[in-house]
């Protein structure tokens, strides 16, 4: 804990529309990342009236120089910060963080004003005093909480709680008939200034709610709150319900439009893919068609080859003159293919010529059978 307290944190001023994390700007010097630490407080800060104080030991206030230099562990610098802390937000937490890190060894006491004092001097609060006490109790920088804190700090109060310094922003706080309620603290040299966090405050949060009242009223009606609980009239209640229905219809129409746009986009993407695939397939089809039916395609070569075979079949080869003749006995029932009459008996001198003619006829018939032709052609030499 001493090591953590000894490291001073540079004051960072938050502005509206700031790009840095936690509202920090580039000028603030964002600290580098540190290892994750699981050590932390497990209980809320106690109330001052629940702590036993040993008044037998004398109380001697430390100076600013001694506090800045560092004090022993058993004698921390007791810093007091007070406020209303209504709708506890990050601005409150950052102010308490600055107060906690004013000195290396700091014990932070936070005073919270009661509802009675706040309503008299400042105005009505959203949270009651118990809710505000509880919110401050659970801030990690707080060591002790003072309930029903005074509006103006008295010497008796400072001595009772053994306060060394009072932390607050240095802007004069005019209230209770005084131009600055911390004027006497500053003159006594007990004031330790902090900086306000701009862009966030209780008044700003309330302003947002009042500005968007209809939105939040409709929101709470939708969540189950009654018009009586929200102090909403009967007419406004019906108006809010009607607006809620209209918004639902608009939302449905918007969803349908978005879905239709997505569908059209998907169809366009698919159509583009189909066109590209069709173009690729069409090129392949055209190429295959030209290979088959083109001027130099396979079909032309097939027709040429078939034509050659047909011509060869129609004009058969002649038998060689020196081929050996086969001896075959003449058949008495042999008939010429071009006449229905029986051939006359041949003389022995014409027998060899007749056998040669029969050989040629037989050869031509077989040639035609090879190519599937049923025309019998005879050629006689």
mmCIF file of C-alpha atoms in Angstrom:
data_model
loop_
_atom_site.group_PDB
_atom_site.id
_atom_site.type_symbol
_atom_site.label_atom_id
_atom_site.label_comp_id
_atom_site.label_asym_id
_atom_site.label_seq_id
_atom_site.Cartn_x
_atom_site.Cartn_y
_atom_site.Cartn_z
ATOM 1 C CA UNK A 1 0.000 0.000 0.000
ATOM 2 C CA UNK A 2 2.859 2.380 0.709
ATOM 3 C CA UNK A 3 4.303 1.805 -2.739
ATOM 4 C CA UNK A 4 0.951 2.547 -4.323
ATOM 5 C CA UNK A 5 0.447 5.674 -2.263
ATOM 6 C CA UNK A 6 3.950 6.921 -2.966
ATOM 7 C CA UNK A 7 3.348 7.034 -6.707
ATOM 8 C CA UNK A 8 1.709 10.361 -7.472
ATOM 9 C CA UNK A 9 -0.821 10.406 -10.248
ATOM 10 C CA UNK A 10 -0.699 13.384 -12.570
ATOM 11 C CA UNK A 11 -3.885 15.394 -12.472
ATOM 12 C CA UNK A 12 -5.881 14.862 -15.631
ATOM 13 C CA UNK A 13 -8.549 17.323 -16.707
ATOM 14 C CA UNK A 14 -11.460 15.865 -18.574
ATOM 15 C CA UNK A 15 -13.055 17.797 -21.389
ATOM 16 C CA UNK A 16 -16.036 17.238 -23.605
ATOM 17 C CA UNK A 17 -15.456 15.155 -26.718
ATOM 18 C CA UNK A 18 -12.060 13.922 -25.623
ATOM 19 C CA UNK A 19 -10.514 10.987 -27.509
ATOM 20 C CA UNK A 20 -8.382 9.557 -24.714
ATOM 21 C CA UNK A 21 -9.387 6.766 -22.308
ATOM 22 C CA UNK A 22 -11.287 7.795 -19.152
ATOM 23 C CA UNK A 23 -11.681 11.279 -20.563
ATOM 24 C CA UNK A 24 -7.937 11.971 -20.650
ATOM 25 C CA UNK A 25 -6.392 14.116 -23.361
ATOM 26 C CA UNK A 26 -3.035 13.856 -25.052
ATOM 27 C CA UNK A 27 -1.756 16.749 -22.953
ATOM 28 C CA UNK A 28 -2.508 14.864 -19.732
ATOM 29 C CA UNK A 29 0.176 12.269 -20.293
ATOM 30 C CA UNK A 30 -1.706 8.965 -20.268
ATOM 31 C CA UNK A 31 0.214 6.553 -17.996
ATOM 32 C CA UNK A 32 1.659 3.372 -19.456
ATOM 33 C CA UNK A 33 -0.001 0.020 -18.835
ATOM 34 C CA UNK A 34 0.795 -1.815 -15.619
ATOM 35 C CA UNK A 35 0.493 -5.466 -14.602
ATOM 36 C CA UNK A 36 -2.932 -6.599 -13.442
ATOM 37 C CA UNK A 37 -3.236 -6.631 -9.652
ATOM 38 C CA UNK A 38 -5.972 -8.602 -7.884
ATOM 39 C CA UNK A 39 -5.315 -7.043 -4.462
ATOM 40 C CA UNK A 40 -8.078 -4.672 -3.409
ATOM 41 C CA UNK A 41 -10.430 -3.693 -0.641
ATOM 42 C CA UNK A 42 -13.148 -6.203 0.148
ATOM 43 C CA UNK A 43 -15.228 -4.077 2.543
ATOM 44 C CA UNK A 44 -16.787 -0.600 2.208
ATOM 45 C CA UNK A 45 -15.247 2.303 4.060
ATOM 46 C CA UNK A 46 -16.462 2.587 7.687
ATOM 47 C CA UNK A 47 -18.369 5.526 9.107
ATOM 48 C CA UNK A 48 -16.527 7.872 11.441
ATOM 49 C CA UNK A 49 -18.909 7.228 14.336
ATOM 50 C CA UNK A 50 -18.131 3.507 14.099
ATOM 51 C CA UNK A 51 -14.365 3.948 14.554
ATOM 52 C CA UNK A 52 -12.784 4.010 17.988
ATOM 53 C CA UNK A 53 -10.338 6.909 18.328
ATOM 54 C CA UNK A 54 -7.611 7.101 20.982
ATOM 55 C CA UNK A 55 -7.835 10.680 22.225
ATOM 56 C CA UNK A 56 -5.132 10.082 24.847
ATOM 57 C CA UNK A 57 -2.470 10.726 22.227
ATOM 58 C CA UNK A 58 -2.019 14.396 21.405
ATOM 59 C CA UNK A 59 -2.886 15.525 17.900
ATOM 60 C CA UNK A 60 -0.245 17.599 16.117
ATOM 61 C CA UNK A 61 -1.038 18.719 12.576
ATOM 62 C CA UNK A 62 1.680 18.135 9.963
ATOM 63 C CA UNK A 63 2.855 20.863 7.636
ATOM 64 C CA UNK A 64 2.628 20.807 3.852
ATOM 65 C CA UNK A 65 6.357 20.219 3.592
ATOM 66 C CA UNK A 66 6.279 17.271 5.982
ATOM 67 C CA UNK A 67 3.278 15.781 4.253
ATOM 68 C CA UNK A 68 4.885 16.100 0.805
ATOM 69 C CA UNK A 69 8.113 14.557 2.055
ATOM 70 C CA UNK A 70 6.287 11.578 3.532
ATOM 71 C CA UNK A 71 5.178 10.539 6.978
ATOM 72 C CA UNK A 72 5.585 7.270 8.919
ATOM 73 C CA UNK A 73 3.110 4.494 8.265
ATOM 74 C CA UNK A 74 1.532 4.882 11.697
ATOM 75 C CA UNK A 75 1.005 8.609 11.079
ATOM 76 C CA UNK A 76 -0.697 9.126 7.714
ATOM 77 C CA UNK A 77 -1.696 12.559 6.497
ATOM 78 C CA UNK A 78 -5.398 12.959 7.213
ATOM 79 C CA UNK A 79 -7.083 14.669 4.267
ATOM 80 C CA UNK A 80 -10.740 15.701 4.356
ATOM 81 C CA UNK A 81 -13.010 16.163 1.309
ATOM 82 C CA UNK A 82 -16.713 16.963 1.526
ATOM 83 C CA UNK A 83 -19.622 17.243 -0.868
ATOM 84 C CA UNK A 84 -23.195 16.264 -1.735
ATOM 85 C CA UNK A 85 -22.286 13.383 -4.051
ATOM 86 C CA UNK A 86 -25.762 13.148 -5.554
ATOM 87 C CA UNK A 87 -25.942 10.690 -8.486
ATOM 88 C CA UNK A 88 -22.382 9.622 -7.726
ATOM 89 C CA UNK A 89 -20.463 9.699 -11.028
ATOM 90 C CA UNK A 90 -16.937 9.591 -12.404
ATOM 91 C CA UNK A 91 -16.331 13.271 -11.650
ATOM 92 C CA UNK A 92 -16.816 12.579 -7.947
ATOM 93 C CA UNK A 93 -14.565 9.516 -8.081
ATOM 94 C CA UNK A 94 -11.797 11.402 -9.880
ATOM 95 C CA UNK A 95 -11.917 14.224 -7.335
ATOM 96 C CA UNK A 96 -11.536 11.707 -4.499
ATOM 97 C CA UNK A 97 -8.723 9.994 -6.407
ATOM 98 C CA UNK A 98 -6.840 13.288 -6.588
ATOM 99 C CA UNK A 99 -7.361 13.868 -2.866
ATOM 100 C CA UNK A 100 -6.106 10.376 -2.071
ATOM 101 C CA UNK A 101 -2.927 10.929 -4.093
ATOM 102 C CA UNK A 102 -2.034 14.377 -2.746
ATOM 103 C CA UNK A 103 0.656 12.899 -0.481
ATOM 104 C CA UNK A 104 2.617 9.646 -0.345
ATOM 105 C CA UNK A 105 0.826 8.459 2.801
ATOM 106 C CA UNK A 106 -2.773 9.702 2.814
ATOM 107 C CA UNK A 107 -5.797 8.757 4.892
ATOM 108 C CA UNK A 108 -8.871 10.121 3.100
ATOM 109 C CA UNK A 109 -11.919 11.185 5.100
ATOM 110 C CA UNK A 110 -15.027 12.109 3.093
ATOM 111 C CA UNK A 111 -17.890 14.110 4.558
ATOM 112 C CA UNK A 112 -21.393 13.817 3.061
ATOM 113 C CA UNK A 113 -24.003 16.457 3.888
ATOM 114 C CA UNK A 114 -27.472 15.445 5.028
ATOM 115 C CA UNK A 115 -30.699 15.992 3.117
ATOM 116 C CA UNK A 116 -31.775 18.816 5.411
ATOM 117 C CA UNK A 117 -28.629 20.887 4.871
ATOM 118 C CA UNK A 118 -28.541 20.165 1.150
ATOM 119 C CA UNK A 119 -32.181 21.089 0.549
ATOM 120 C CA UNK A 120 -31.763 24.317 2.504
ATOM 121 C CA UNK A 121 -28.516 25.539 0.914
ATOM 122 C CA UNK A 122 -28.382 23.912 -2.513
ATOM 123 C CA UNK A 123 -31.630 22.313 -3.562
ATOM 124 C CA UNK A 124 -33.492 19.068 -3.887
ATOM 125 C CA UNK A 125 -31.497 15.890 -4.491
ATOM 126 C CA UNK A 126 -32.337 12.831 -6.560
ATOM 127 C CA UNK A 127 -30.824 10.385 -4.057
ATOM 128 C CA UNK A 128 -31.563 10.542 -0.360
ATOM 129 C CA UNK A 129 -28.797 10.835 2.213
ATOM 130 C CA UNK A 130 -28.565 7.115 2.942
ATOM 131 C CA UNK A 131 -28.130 6.312 -0.734
ATOM 132 C CA UNK A 132 -25.437 8.980 -1.006
ATOM 133 C CA UNK A 133 -23.629 7.672 2.086
ATOM 134 C CA UNK A 134 -23.653 4.187 0.637
ATOM 135 C CA UNK A 135 -22.359 5.342 -2.756
ATOM 136 C CA UNK A 136 -19.370 7.125 -1.171
ATOM 137 C CA UNK A 137 -18.656 4.173 1.096
ATOM 138 C CA UNK A 138 -18.027 1.953 -1.916
ATOM 139 C CA UNK A 139 -15.536 4.258 -3.607
ATOM 140 C CA UNK A 140 -12.118 2.586 -3.598
ATOM 141 C CA UNK A 141 -10.226 5.755 -2.587
ATOM 142 C CA UNK A 142 -12.238 6.451 0.594
ATOM 143 C CA UNK A 143 -10.940 5.343 4.006
ATOM 144 C CA UNK A 144 -13.630 6.867 6.228
ATOM 145 C CA UNK A 145 -17.072 8.489 5.749
ATOM 146 C CA UNK A 146 -18.516 11.251 7.908
ATOM 147 C CA UNK A 147 -22.301 11.313 7.907
ATOM 148 C CA UNK A 148 -24.216 14.582 8.344
ATOM 149 C CA UNK A 149 -21.121 16.628 7.565
ATOM 150 C CA UNK A 150 -21.286 20.377 8.321
ATOM 151 C CA UNK A 151 -21.822 22.870 5.516
ATOM 152 C CA UNK A 152 -19.066 25.121 6.851
ATOM 153 C CA UNK A 153 -15.998 23.599 8.517
ATOM 154 C CA UNK A 154 -15.363 24.763 12.052
ATOM 155 C CA UNK A 155 -12.133 24.472 14.091
ATOM 156 C CA UNK A 156 -13.924 22.125 16.471
ATOM 157 C CA UNK A 157 -14.872 19.789 13.630
ATOM 158 C CA UNK A 158 -11.316 19.835 12.263
ATOM 159 C CA UNK A 159 -9.873 19.031 15.679
ATOM 160 C CA UNK A 160 -12.443 16.317 16.400
ATOM 161 C CA UNK A 161 -11.534 14.402 13.216
ATOM 162 C CA UNK A 162 -7.824 15.358 13.447
ATOM 163 C CA UNK A 163 -7.803 16.770 9.921
ATOM 164 C CA UNK A 164 -4.511 17.983 8.469
ATOM 165 C CA UNK A 165 -5.702 19.287 5.079
ATOM 166 C CA UNK A 166 -8.950 19.937 3.243
ATOM 167 C CA UNK A 167 -9.151 18.970 -0.444
ATOM 168 C CA UNK A 168 -11.449 20.740 -2.888
ATOM 169 C CA UNK A 169 -11.231 22.525 -6.223
ATOM 170 C CA UNK A 170 -9.873 26.033 -5.852
ATOM 171 C CA UNK A 171 -12.869 27.727 -7.507
ATOM 172 C CA UNK A 172 -14.545 29.936 -4.855
ATOM 173 C CA UNK A 173 -17.658 28.179 -3.547
ATOM 174 C CA UNK A 174 -20.199 30.819 -2.601
ATOM 175 C CA UNK A 175 -22.945 29.609 -0.279
ATOM 176 C CA UNK A 176 -24.589 30.290 3.078
ATOM 177 C CA UNK A 177 -24.026 34.033 2.768
ATOM 178 C CA UNK A 178 -20.281 33.666 2.095
ATOM 179 C CA UNK A 179 -18.321 34.324 -1.051
ATOM 180 C CA UNK A 180 -16.171 31.269 -0.371
ATOM 181 C CA UNK A 181 -16.935 28.749 2.357
ATOM 182 C CA UNK A 182 -13.298 27.540 2.200
ATOM 183 C CA UNK A 183 -11.778 31.012 2.630
ATOM 184 C CA UNK A 184 -10.728 30.509 6.266
ATOM 185 C CA UNK A 185 -9.261 27.092 5.395
ATOM 186 C CA UNK A 186 -7.127 28.651 2.661
ATOM 187 C CA UNK A 187 -5.963 31.397 5.028
ATOM 188 C CA UNK A 188 -4.940 28.773 7.592
ATOM 189 C CA UNK A 189 -2.739 26.998 5.034
ATOM 190 C CA UNK A 190 -4.802 23.792 5.230
ATOM 191 C CA UNK A 191 -6.253 23.886 1.713
ATOM 192 C CA UNK A 192 -5.056 21.347 -0.910
ATOM 193 C CA UNK A 193 -6.513 22.180 -4.337
ATOM 194 C CA UNK A 194 -7.821 19.624 -6.802
ATOM 195 C CA UNK A 195 -9.265 20.017 -10.288
ATOM 196 C CA UNK A 196 -12.847 19.593 -11.418
ATOM 197 C CA UNK A 197 -13.713 17.160 -14.161
ATOM 198 C CA UNK A 198 -15.351 19.149 -16.914
ATOM 199 C CA UNK A 199 -18.176 17.694 -18.963
ATOM 200 C CA UNK A 200 -19.676 15.616 -16.155
ATOM 201 C CA UNK A 201 -21.626 16.750 -13.103
ATOM 202 C CA UNK A 202 -24.863 16.013 -11.294
ATOM 203 C CA UNK A 203 -26.487 19.063 -12.874
ATOM 204 C CA UNK A 204 -25.427 17.916 -16.341
ATOM 205 C CA UNK A 205 -26.944 14.473 -15.799
ATOM 206 C CA UNK A 206 -30.233 15.973 -14.588
ATOM 207 C CA UNK A 207 -30.233 18.307 -17.585
ATOM 208 C CA UNK A 208 -29.934 15.353 -19.935
ATOM 209 C CA UNK A 209 -32.879 13.625 -18.274
ATOM 210 C CA UNK A 210 -35.057 16.739 -18.363
ATOM 211 C CA UNK A 211 -34.128 17.440 -21.980
ATOM 212 C CA UNK A 212 -35.075 13.907 -23.069
ATOM 213 C CA UNK A 213 -37.934 13.516 -20.630
ATOM 214 C CA UNK A 214 -40.321 11.924 -23.144
ATOM 215 C CA UNK A 215 -37.740 9.308 -24.105
ATOM 216 C CA UNK A 216 -37.111 8.238 -20.523
ATOM 217 C CA UNK A 217 -40.809 8.338 -19.628
ATOM 218 C CA UNK A 218 -41.602 5.997 -22.536
ATOM 219 C CA UNK A 219 -38.650 3.813 -21.547
ATOM 220 C CA UNK A 220 -39.883 3.375 -17.988
ATOM 221 C CA UNK A 221 -43.479 2.829 -19.063
ATOM 222 C CA UNK A 222 -42.253 0.057 -21.321
ATOM 223 C CA UNK A 223 -40.333 -1.467 -18.407
ATOM 224 C CA UNK A 224 -43.455 -1.782 -16.280
ATOM 225 C CA UNK A 225 -43.648 1.481 -14.320
ATOM 226 C CA UNK A 226 -47.126 2.949 -13.986
ATOM 227 C CA UNK A 227 -48.134 6.405 -15.113
ATOM 228 C CA UNK A 228 -48.845 7.291 -11.496
ATOM 229 C CA UNK A 229 -45.318 6.385 -10.426
ATOM 230 C CA UNK A 230 -43.915 8.519 -13.227
ATOM 231 C CA UNK A 231 -46.384 11.369 -12.570
ATOM 232 C CA UNK A 232 -47.571 11.125 -16.174
ATOM 233 C CA UNK A 233 -51.091 12.220 -17.124
ATOM 234 C CA UNK A 234 -53.605 9.918 -18.808
ATOM 235 C CA UNK A 235 -53.322 11.720 -22.148
ATOM 236 C CA UNK A 236 -49.523 11.621 -22.123
ATOM 237 C CA UNK A 237 -49.606 7.943 -21.208
ATOM 238 C CA UNK A 238 -51.740 7.145 -24.268
ATOM 239 C CA UNK A 239 -49.536 9.368 -26.399
ATOM 240 C CA UNK A 240 -46.424 7.532 -25.264
ATOM 241 C CA UNK A 241 -48.004 4.144 -25.954
ATOM 242 C CA UNK A 242 -49.011 5.297 -29.442
ATOM 243 C CA UNK A 243 -45.503 6.594 -30.107
ATOM 244 C CA UNK A 244 -44.105 3.274 -28.920
ATOM 245 C CA UNK A 245 -46.293 1.378 -31.397
ATOM 246 C CA UNK A 246 -45.349 3.734 -34.223
ATOM 247 C CA UNK A 247 -41.673 3.246 -33.406
ATOM 248 C CA UNK A 248 -42.125 -0.531 -33.461
ATOM 249 C CA UNK A 249 -43.757 -0.334 -36.895
ATOM 250 C CA UNK A 250 -40.952 1.884 -38.147
ATOM 251 C CA UNK A 251 -38.406 -0.534 -36.786
ATOM 252 C CA UNK A 252 -40.101 -3.464 -38.511
ATOM 253 C CA UNK A 253 -40.196 -1.560 -41.810
ATOM 254 C CA UNK A 254 -36.552 -0.679 -41.417
ATOM 255 C CA UNK A 255 -35.680 -4.312 -40.680
ATOM 256 C CA UNK A 256 -37.601 -5.452 -43.758
ATOM 257 C CA UNK A 257 -35.796 -2.879 -45.894
ATOM 258 C CA UNK A 258 -32.428 -4.003 -44.589
ATOM 259 C CA UNK A 259 -33.279 -7.653 -45.163
ATOM 260 C CA UNK A 260 -34.534 -6.915 -48.687
ATOM 261 C CA UNK A 261 -31.339 -5.020 -49.449
ATOM 262 C CA UNK A 262 -29.299 -7.951 -48.202
ATOM 263 C CA UNK A 263 -31.400 -10.344 -50.315
ATOM 264 C CA UNK A 264 -31.003 -8.211 -53.440
ATOM 265 C CA UNK A 265 -27.278 -7.967 -52.815
ATOM 266 C CA UNK A 266 -27.005 -11.739 -52.441
ATOM 267 C CA UNK A 267 -29.024 -12.266 -55.650
ATOM 268 C CA UNK A 268 -26.769 -9.855 -57.516
ATOM 269 C CA UNK A 269 -23.679 -11.634 -56.253
ATOM 270 C CA UNK A 270 -25.087 -15.020 -57.252
ATOM 271 C CA UNK A 271 -26.156 -13.731 -60.670
ATOM 272 C CA UNK A 272 -22.683 -12.357 -61.287
ATOM 273 C CA UNK A 273 -21.199 -15.719 -60.319
ATOM 274 C CA UNK A 274 -23.624 -17.538 -62.618
ATOM 275 C CA UNK A 275 -22.812 -15.213 -65.524
ATOM 276 C CA UNK A 276 -19.102 -15.733 -65.013
ATOM 277 C CA UNK A 277 -19.547 -19.507 -64.870
ATOM 278 C CA UNK A 278 -21.793 -19.421 -67.950
ATOM 279 C CA UNK A 279 -19.162 -17.430 -69.848
ATOM 280 C CA UNK A 280 -16.487 -19.945 -68.885
ATOM 281 C CA UNK A 281 -18.695 -22.899 -69.888
ATOM 282 C CA UNK A 282 -19.761 -21.174 -73.104
ATOM 283 C CA UNK A 283 -16.138 -20.753 -74.138
ATOM 284 C CA UNK A 284 -15.540 -24.434 -73.498
ATOM 285 C CA UNK A 285 -18.733 -25.391 -75.420
ATOM 286 C CA UNK A 286 -17.848 -23.192 -78.400
ATOM 287 C CA UNK A 287 -14.348 -24.622 -78.471
ATOM 288 C CA UNK A 288 -15.677 -28.183 -78.389
ATOM 289 C CA UNK A 289 -18.240 -27.362 -81.093
ATOM 290 C CA UNK A 290 -15.561 -25.917 -83.386
ATOM 291 C CA UNK A 291 -13.330 -28.907 -82.799
ATOM 292 C CA UNK A 292 -16.162 -31.175 -83.916
ATOM 293 C CA UNK A 293 -18.010 -29.156 -86.596
ATOM 294 C CA UNK A 294 -15.495 -26.495 -87.612
ATOM 295 C CA UNK A 295 -13.811 -26.178 -91.054
ATOM 296 C CA UNK A 296 -11.026 -28.441 -89.915
ATOM 297 C CA UNK A 297 -13.066 -30.321 -87.345
ATOM 298 C CA UNK A 298 -13.177 -33.988 -86.547
ATOM 299 C CA UNK A 299 -16.501 -34.429 -88.379
ATOM 300 C CA UNK A 300 -15.001 -33.275 -91.679
ATOM 301 C CA UNK A 301 -12.145 -35.732 -91.325
ATOM 302 C CA UNK A 302 -14.611 -38.495 -90.500
ATOM 303 C CA UNK A 303 -16.703 -37.658 -93.581
ATOM 304 C CA UNK A 304 -13.618 -37.595 -95.754
ATOM 305 C CA UNK A 305 -12.486 -40.909 -94.409
ATOM 306 C CA UNK A 306 -15.952 -42.437 -94.888
ATOM 307 C CA UNK A 307 -16.183 -41.045 -98.411
ATOM 308 C CA UNK A 308 -12.813 -42.582 -99.266
ATOM 309 C CA UNK A 309 -13.908 -45.925 -97.966
ATOM 310 C CA UNK A 310 -17.155 -45.745 -99.942
ATOM 311 C CA UNK A 311 -15.301 -44.877 -103.126
ATOM 312 C CA UNK A 312 -12.907 -47.712 -102.478
ATOM 313 C CA UNK A 313 -15.844 -50.050 -101.941
ATOM 314 C CA UNK A 314 -17.609 -48.889 -105.131
ATOM 315 C CA UNK A 315 -14.428 -49.211 -107.207
ATOM 316 C CA UNK A 316 -12.889 -52.469 -105.983
ATOM 317 C CA UNK A 317 -9.395 -53.569 -106.737
ATOM 318 C CA UNK A 318 -8.788 -55.809 -109.789
ATOM 319 C CA UNK A 319 -7.356 -59.220 -109.301
ATOM 320 C CA UNK A 320 -3.722 -59.502 -110.284
ATOM 321 C CA UNK A 321 -3.152 -61.210 -113.641
ATOM 322 C CA UNK A 322 -0.474 -63.453 -112.304
ATOM 323 C CA UNK A 323 -2.475 -64.631 -109.284
ATOM 324 C CA UNK A 324 -2.896 -68.372 -109.073
ATOM 325 C CA UNK A 325 -6.206 -69.681 -110.222
ATOM 326 C CA UNK A 326 -8.171 -72.062 -108.147
ATOM 327 C CA UNK A 327 -9.398 -75.269 -109.661
ATOM 328 C CA UNK A 328 -13.098 -75.529 -109.137
ATOM 329 C CA UNK A 329 -15.500 -77.896 -110.677
ATOM 330 C CA UNK A 330 -18.235 -76.153 -112.584
ATOM 331 C CA UNK A 331 -21.600 -76.379 -111.045
ATOM 332 C CA UNK A 332 -24.367 -77.325 -113.372
ATOM 333 C CA UNK A 333 -26.799 -75.080 -111.456
ATOM 334 C CA UNK A 334 -24.596 -71.978 -111.514
ATOM 335 C CA UNK A 335 -26.355 -68.895 -112.743
ATOM 336 C CA UNK A 336 -25.069 -65.517 -113.763
ATOM 337 C CA UNK A 337 -26.159 -62.722 -111.490
ATOM 338 C CA UNK A 338 -27.455 -60.680 -114.403
ATOM 339 C CA UNK A 339 -29.604 -63.365 -115.995
ATOM 340 C CA UNK A 340 -31.965 -65.985 -114.818
ATOM 341 C CA UNK A 341 -30.735 -68.562 -117.377
ATOM 342 C CA UNK A 342 -28.406 -71.386 -116.682
ATOM 343 C CA UNK A 343 -24.979 -70.995 -118.214
ATOM 344 C CA UNK A 344 -24.348 -73.226 -121.163
ATOM 345 C CA UNK A 345 -21.800 -75.939 -120.860
ATOM 346 C CA UNK A 346 -18.401 -74.763 -121.662
ATOM 347 C CA UNK A 347 -15.923 -76.399 -123.844
ATOM 348 C CA UNK A 348 -12.642 -77.614 -122.429
ATOM 349 C CA UNK A 349 -10.842 -74.767 -124.125
ATOM 350 C CA UNK A 350 -12.985 -72.146 -122.387
ATOM 351 C CA UNK A 351 -12.906 -73.837 -118.986
ATOM 352 C CA UNK A 352 -9.879 -71.981 -117.697
ATOM 353 C CA UNK A 353 -11.353 -68.648 -118.697
ATOM 354 C CA UNK A 354 -14.593 -69.534 -116.954
ATOM 355 C CA UNK A 355 -12.806 -70.441 -113.758
ATOM 356 C CA UNK A 356 -10.922 -67.123 -113.804
ATOM 357 C CA UNK A 357 -14.194 -65.213 -114.169
ATOM 358 C CA UNK A 358 -15.736 -67.124 -111.276
ATOM 359 C CA UNK A 359 -12.748 -66.213 -109.114
ATOM 360 C CA UNK A 360 -13.184 -62.531 -109.874
ATOM 361 C CA UNK A 361 -16.873 -62.631 -109.013
ATOM 362 C CA UNK A 362 -16.156 -64.340 -105.701
ATOM 363 C CA UNK A 363 -13.484 -61.767 -104.815
ATOM 364 C CA UNK A 364 -15.722 -58.814 -105.588
ATOM 365 C CA UNK A 365 -18.573 -60.239 -103.513
ATOM 366 C CA UNK A 366 -16.372 -60.640 -100.472
ATOM 367 C CA UNK A 367 -15.088 -57.101 -100.804
ATOM 368 C CA UNK A 368 -18.576 -55.731 -100.769
ATOM 369 C CA UNK A 369 -19.502 -57.856 -97.741
ATOM 370 C CA UNK A 370 -16.580 -56.355 -95.807
ATOM 371 C CA UNK A 371 -18.050 -52.826 -96.138
ATOM 372 C CA UNK A 372 -21.653 -53.871 -95.547
ATOM 373 C CA UNK A 373 -22.796 -53.593 -99.187
ATOM 374 C CA UNK A 374 -25.349 -55.956 -100.650
ATOM 375 C CA UNK A 375 -24.583 -55.249 -104.342
ATOM 376 C CA UNK A 376 -22.893 -58.037 -106.143
ATOM 377 C CA UNK A 377 -20.528 -56.805 -108.843
ATOM 378 C CA UNK A 378 -18.757 -58.986 -111.272
ATOM 379 C CA UNK A 379 -15.745 -58.174 -113.262
ATOM 380 C CA UNK A 380 -14.468 -60.478 -115.895
ATOM 381 C CA UNK A 381 -11.093 -60.065 -117.419
#
